[in-house]
Amino acid sequence: MYLSPRFRAFAAGAALLAAGALAHAQSLPNVVILATGGTIAGAGASAVNSATYAAAKVGVEKLIAGLPELSKVANVRGEQVFQVASESLTNDNLLTLAKRVSALAKQPDVDGIVITHGTDTVEETAYFLTLTVHTNKPIVMVASMRPGTALSADGALNLYDAVSVAGSKDAMGKGVLLTMNDSIESGRDVTKNFNIKPSAFVSQWGSLGMVVEGKNYWFRAPVKRHTMNSEFDIDKITALPPVEIAMGYEGVASTAIDALGKSGIKALIHGGPGNGSVADRIVPSLQKVRADGIVVIRSSRVPDGFVIRNAEQPDDKYDWVVAHDLRPQKARILAMVALTKTNDTKELQRIFWEY
Ligand code: DAS
C-alpha cells in the first residue's frame, strides 16, 4: 500500500511520541491511592464555605482527574475503599483498610500507597497501619482541612505532596507518614492540634521533614518500632479487642469507669490530667476493673509530654500500665493491637515503651 511521505513522517513522529510517553511512564513510580472519604473528598455550597460543607462526597477518580499534575510524579490509580467522614470509621473499617494496604504493598508493581482520609481520626489510622503493615514501601496518609470547593483549598497540594512522597525511595523505611501543609509527619507522633486551619497537625517530637515542589527534605527519622520491625502483623489479625477511654477531670464521678468495666472491654484507657493523674475517689473503681481482668492504662489528657510510671500513682502496686507519650486515642490503638498478642501487664508495658 502506498503511503505518502507526509503520512510516513506523521506516523514516525507519532511512534516517537508514543515511545517517549511509554519511556516517561516507565521512569515514574507506581502509586495507588486508597480513598476513604473525609474533607479532602468534601464539597461545600460555595467557595467561601471553608468550614461548612459535606465530607465524603467526591470519588477517588474525580480527585485524581482534578489533579493532572499527579502524572508528572507518578503513575497513579485509585481505589475507593470507603466514603465516610473519619469520625465514623470502625474497628472493622481499620482491619479492611490495613489488609488492603498490606496486599497492595506485596505487589511488585506497587511502589507506594497513598490513603486519603478525614482529618478527625487520621492520626489513629496512621498509627494502626504503622504498627501492623509489614512493608518498607512508603505508605502516606493525606487529608485536608478545607473542601476542594473552597477558596485556598489545601487538599490538592496535600495530595500532590503525598503522591510525590509515596513515590520517593528516600521515604522508604520511615513508617507510615502523613503529608499536610508542606510537612511530612510520623504517623505515630502526628496529632490534630487545631480544628479549623490548614496548619492543624503537629508532632510533639517534631516533623520528620518537609516536601516542597515534589522534593523531600528530611531532618529526622522515627526511633520507635514500626512496619517491618513490628511484632504485630495485620495479616495475622482477624479482630480487635474492645478498648474504651474514660477521661479524668475535676469532679469526675466513677460512673463511666464502672459502666465500662461491665461492658466487656479488655482494656480501659484513663485519660487523666497532668501526669495521667487519677482522682483518689476513682482509684477503687479502677482497682475493681483491674481485679476483673481488664487492663488499666494510664494516659494523659495533656497534649505534650509523657506519663512517668510510679510517680504520683503506684502503678506497680495497682498493676497498671502507663501509655508513655501517647494521647488516649493513640494509646487505645496500641492497646487493641497489643492485646491481640498478650494481656500480661509487664509485656504490655514493654510494648508501650517500644512502640
Ligand atoms: N469530619 C472530618 C473527617 O472526616 C472532616 C475532615 O476534616 O476530614 O475527619
XYZ file of C-alpha atoms and ligand atoms in Angstrom:
364
model
C 0.000 0.000 0.000
C 1.340 3.423 -0.937
C 1.956 5.748 1.972
C 2.696 9.384 1.216
C 5.956 10.838 2.592
C 3.858 13.211 4.704
C 1.899 10.298 6.249
C 5.101 8.297 6.800
C 6.639 11.313 8.599
C 3.492 11.733 10.709
C 3.449 8.025 11.578
C 7.123 8.105 12.531
C 6.551 11.168 14.703
C 3.560 9.578 16.420
C 5.564 6.422 17.088
C 8.366 8.507 18.595
C 5.903 10.373 20.799
C 4.331 7.112 21.948
C 7.730 5.651 22.699
C 8.668 8.769 24.632
C 5.442 8.675 26.630
C 5.978 4.997 27.427
C 9.557 5.642 28.487
C 8.385 8.516 30.710
C 5.683 6.365 32.309
C 8.161 3.548 32.879
C 10.516 6.001 34.592
C 7.825 7.030 37.093
C 6.894 5.130 40.297
C 3.525 3.360 40.517
C 1.392 4.778 43.332
C -2.035 3.534 44.400
C -4.429 5.979 46.069
C -6.858 4.358 48.514
C -9.722 6.767 49.225
C -11.752 6.591 52.434
C -13.655 9.933 52.465
C -13.213 12.971 54.698
C -12.932 16.654 53.861
C -10.390 16.008 51.125
C -13.385 14.429 49.380
C -15.722 17.090 50.672
C -17.858 19.700 48.876
C -19.311 22.984 50.071
C -22.163 25.093 48.666
C -19.861 27.991 47.792
C -16.205 28.956 47.619
C -16.442 30.812 50.912
C -17.598 27.672 52.727
C -14.246 26.607 54.134
C -15.784 25.116 57.287
C -19.415 24.452 56.286
C -19.545 21.557 53.843
C -20.345 17.866 53.468
C -17.419 15.473 53.870
C -17.004 12.285 51.826
C -18.756 13.337 48.602
C -16.097 13.282 45.848
C -14.919 9.913 44.477
C -11.274 8.955 44.047
C -11.411 9.057 40.226
C -12.630 12.674 40.378
C -9.905 13.566 42.896
C -7.279 12.157 40.520
C -8.848 13.711 37.399
C -8.895 17.073 39.164
C -5.129 16.954 39.690
C -3.419 16.270 36.300
C -0.098 17.326 37.862
C -0.006 13.903 39.546
C 1.056 12.366 36.215
C 4.317 14.306 36.464
C 5.362 12.498 39.654
C 3.826 9.010 39.430
C 1.667 6.561 37.533
C -1.436 6.774 39.701
C -4.502 4.603 40.055
C -7.266 4.843 42.633
C -9.480 2.562 44.716
C -12.497 3.732 46.707
C -12.255 1.713 49.942
C -14.850 3.719 51.914
C -16.637 7.062 51.504
C -17.144 8.228 55.096
C -16.259 11.015 57.495
C -13.439 9.559 59.552
C -15.113 10.088 62.939
C -17.479 7.329 61.794
C -14.831 4.734 60.913
C -14.996 1.465 62.879
C -12.519 -1.190 64.023
C -13.707 -3.366 61.139
C -13.004 -0.494 58.712
C -9.471 -0.279 60.155
C -8.922 -4.008 59.554
C -10.313 -3.836 55.995
C -8.133 -0.859 55.076
C -4.971 -2.269 56.652
C -5.412 -5.640 54.944
C -5.840 -3.899 51.563
C -2.704 -1.832 52.186
C -0.795 -4.981 53.126
C -1.925 -6.816 49.990
C -1.016 -3.904 47.703
C 2.367 -3.447 49.390
C 3.218 -7.032 48.459
C 2.590 -6.356 44.766
C 5.879 -5.800 42.849
C 4.179 -3.262 40.545
C 3.218 -1.013 43.516
C 5.966 1.368 44.685
C 3.961 3.385 47.198
C 0.491 3.815 48.660
C -1.436 6.994 49.474
C -4.518 6.948 51.690
C -6.908 9.904 51.543
C -8.700 10.196 54.874
C -10.669 12.521 57.126
C -8.626 14.687 59.445
C -10.552 13.817 62.618
C -9.077 10.358 63.120
C -6.289 10.121 60.532
C -3.791 10.036 63.417
C -5.397 6.825 64.710
C -5.463 5.071 61.342
C -1.872 6.155 60.659
C -0.693 4.679 63.966
C -2.638 1.448 63.417
C -1.063 0.983 59.976
C 2.464 1.748 61.184
C 2.013 -0.884 63.918
C 0.647 -3.642 61.694
C 1.621 -3.372 57.989
C 4.887 -5.143 57.171
C 6.444 -3.182 54.335
C 9.301 -0.747 53.768
C 7.394 0.891 50.911
C 6.105 4.409 51.622
C 2.551 4.489 52.986
C 1.429 8.111 53.083
C -1.781 9.361 54.682
C -3.239 12.628 53.426
C -6.206 14.771 54.393
C -7.323 18.362 54.099
C -8.849 20.973 56.373
C -10.883 22.627 53.585
C -13.038 21.003 50.875
C -11.823 21.268 47.283
C -14.673 23.723 46.551
C -13.333 26.336 49.000
C -11.058 29.314 48.386
C -7.426 28.373 49.150
C -8.356 24.718 49.477
C -5.417 22.701 50.830
C -6.347 19.239 49.550
C -4.846 19.415 46.060
C -1.322 20.340 47.172
C -1.534 17.935 50.127
C -2.469 15.127 47.702
C 0.251 16.089 45.222
C 2.765 16.054 48.075
C 1.509 12.701 49.324
C 1.818 11.045 45.901
C 5.252 12.585 45.431
C 6.450 11.276 48.817
C 4.835 7.862 48.256
C 6.855 7.507 45.040
C 10.123 8.517 46.714
C 12.755 5.935 47.565
C 14.023 8.167 50.407
C 10.607 7.828 52.091
C 11.073 4.084 52.464
C 11.527 2.529 55.901
C 10.290 5.581 57.845
C 6.986 4.068 58.954
C 3.594 5.380 57.916
C 3.726 9.099 57.088
C 1.267 11.971 56.853
C 1.733 14.894 54.461
C -0.201 18.027 55.424
C 0.577 21.713 54.882
C 4.039 21.016 53.336
C 5.114 18.925 56.353
C 5.965 15.220 56.470
C 4.842 13.845 59.833
C 5.364 10.475 61.501
C 2.116 8.506 61.636
C 2.992 7.525 65.200
C 3.563 11.036 66.516
C 1.217 13.227 64.478
C -1.974 14.556 66.057
C -4.670 17.058 65.142
C -3.977 20.014 67.391
C -6.252 22.689 65.906
C -9.688 22.034 64.483
C -10.173 24.678 61.759
C -6.974 25.709 59.959
C -4.615 24.075 57.409
C -1.724 24.006 59.909
C -3.798 21.729 62.141
C -1.374 18.862 62.569
C 1.664 18.695 64.839
C 4.038 16.072 66.216
C 5.274 16.865 69.711
C 8.735 15.491 68.853
C 8.829 17.420 65.557
C 8.070 16.793 61.893
C 10.227 14.264 60.051
C 10.710 16.798 57.268
C 9.080 18.826 54.527
C 8.098 18.281 50.926
C 8.417 21.280 48.629
C 7.628 21.157 44.891
C 7.968 17.393 44.860
C 11.306 17.254 46.723
C 11.619 15.768 50.223
C 13.758 17.438 52.893
C 14.341 15.052 55.834
C 15.502 16.227 59.304
C 14.884 13.178 61.499
C 13.717 9.568 61.433
C 11.449 7.601 63.828
C 13.112 5.593 66.628
C 10.067 3.665 67.818
C 9.349 0.220 66.273
C 7.164 0.186 63.169
C 6.201 -1.715 59.977
C 8.925 -4.275 59.179
C 10.271 -4.098 62.755
C 6.858 -4.592 64.366
C 5.918 -7.839 66.125
C 2.312 -7.233 65.040
C 1.157 -8.304 61.572
C -2.193 -7.279 60.064
C -2.190 -10.482 58.002
C -2.486 -12.420 61.293
C -5.062 -10.148 62.986
C -8.716 -11.055 62.423
C -10.410 -8.943 65.116
C -9.593 -6.101 67.504
C -10.487 -6.425 71.220
C -12.752 -3.700 72.621
C -10.834 -0.931 74.400
C -12.510 2.245 75.629
C -11.429 5.578 77.154
C -12.558 7.366 80.314
C -11.341 10.924 80.909
C -10.242 12.392 84.229
C -11.214 15.947 85.294
C -12.232 17.939 88.346
C -15.332 16.459 89.952
C -15.179 13.273 87.904
C -17.511 10.503 89.094
C -16.787 6.785 88.655
C -19.941 6.327 86.562
C -18.162 5.926 83.210
C -15.449 3.648 84.585
C -17.954 1.463 86.446
C -20.146 1.125 83.347
C -17.216 0.422 81.010
C -15.936 -2.181 83.457
C -19.167 -4.157 82.930
C -19.270 -3.709 79.135
C -16.902 -6.480 78.093
C -13.871 -4.349 77.338
C -10.375 -5.854 77.557
C -8.581 -2.631 78.489
C -9.544 0.794 79.813
C -7.537 3.883 78.908
C -7.714 6.512 81.660
C -7.027 9.958 80.163
C -6.117 11.846 83.284
C -4.949 15.434 83.864
C -1.278 16.190 84.389
C 0.916 13.119 84.603
C -2.114 10.933 83.927
C -3.376 11.647 87.457
C -6.251 9.636 88.927
C -8.653 11.243 91.411
C -8.388 9.382 94.739
C -12.164 8.662 94.701
C -11.729 6.928 91.319
C -8.907 4.576 92.364
C -11.240 1.918 93.872
C -13.204 1.738 90.612
C -10.019 1.272 88.592
C -8.816 -1.355 91.067
C -12.129 -3.215 90.606
C -11.765 -3.031 86.835
C -8.237 -4.417 87.124
C -9.360 -7.150 89.524
C -11.939 -8.175 86.891
C -9.068 -8.856 84.467
C -9.339 -5.650 82.473
C -6.015 -3.941 81.738
C -5.828 -0.364 83.073
C -3.629 2.027 81.080
C -2.841 5.491 82.365
C -2.623 8.137 79.657
C -2.684 11.925 79.977
C -5.091 14.466 78.526
C -2.176 16.944 78.405
C -1.207 17.358 74.732
C 2.577 17.033 75.115
C 4.989 15.161 77.383
C 4.777 11.583 78.650
C 3.387 9.738 81.639
C 6.011 8.782 84.237
C 5.494 5.355 85.822
C 5.189 5.174 89.649
C 5.361 8.962 90.065
C 2.199 10.095 91.885
C 0.373 6.830 91.082
C 1.754 3.496 92.410
C 1.476 1.682 89.085
C 3.471 -1.321 90.281
C 1.180 -1.714 93.306
C -2.027 -1.395 91.237
C -0.602 -3.385 88.261
C -1.383 -0.539 85.880
C 0.337 0.170 82.548
C 1.425 3.696 81.551
C 0.902 4.968 77.985
C 4.268 6.784 77.729
C 3.814 9.783 75.368
C 0.637 8.505 73.688
C -2.531 10.560 73.959
C -5.604 8.497 74.969
C -6.817 7.940 71.399
C -3.405 6.610 70.319
C -2.950 4.579 73.495
C -6.233 2.859 72.626
C -4.913 1.896 69.171
C -1.735 0.378 70.608
C -3.677 -1.367 73.382
C -6.029 -3.020 70.873
C -3.112 -4.207 68.723
C -1.042 -5.375 71.718
C -3.989 -7.290 73.196
C -4.178 -9.412 70.053
C -0.940 -10.963 71.412
C -0.879 -10.624 75.204
C -2.685 -9.278 78.277
C 0.359 -9.661 80.517
C 0.941 -6.211 82.026
C 4.741 -6.497 82.030
C 4.681 -7.407 78.327
C 2.182 -4.638 77.663
C 4.393 -2.092 79.423
C 7.349 -3.204 77.254
C 5.194 -2.716 74.177
C 4.209 0.786 75.299
C 7.895 1.677 75.780
C 8.906 0.267 72.363
C 6.079 1.393 70.050
N -15.333 15.073 59.661
C -13.959 15.213 59.255
C -13.385 13.851 58.934
O -13.914 13.152 58.061
C -13.790 16.051 58.057
C -12.336 16.227 57.777
O -11.763 17.138 58.380
O -11.744 15.417 57.025
O -12.382 13.501 59.553
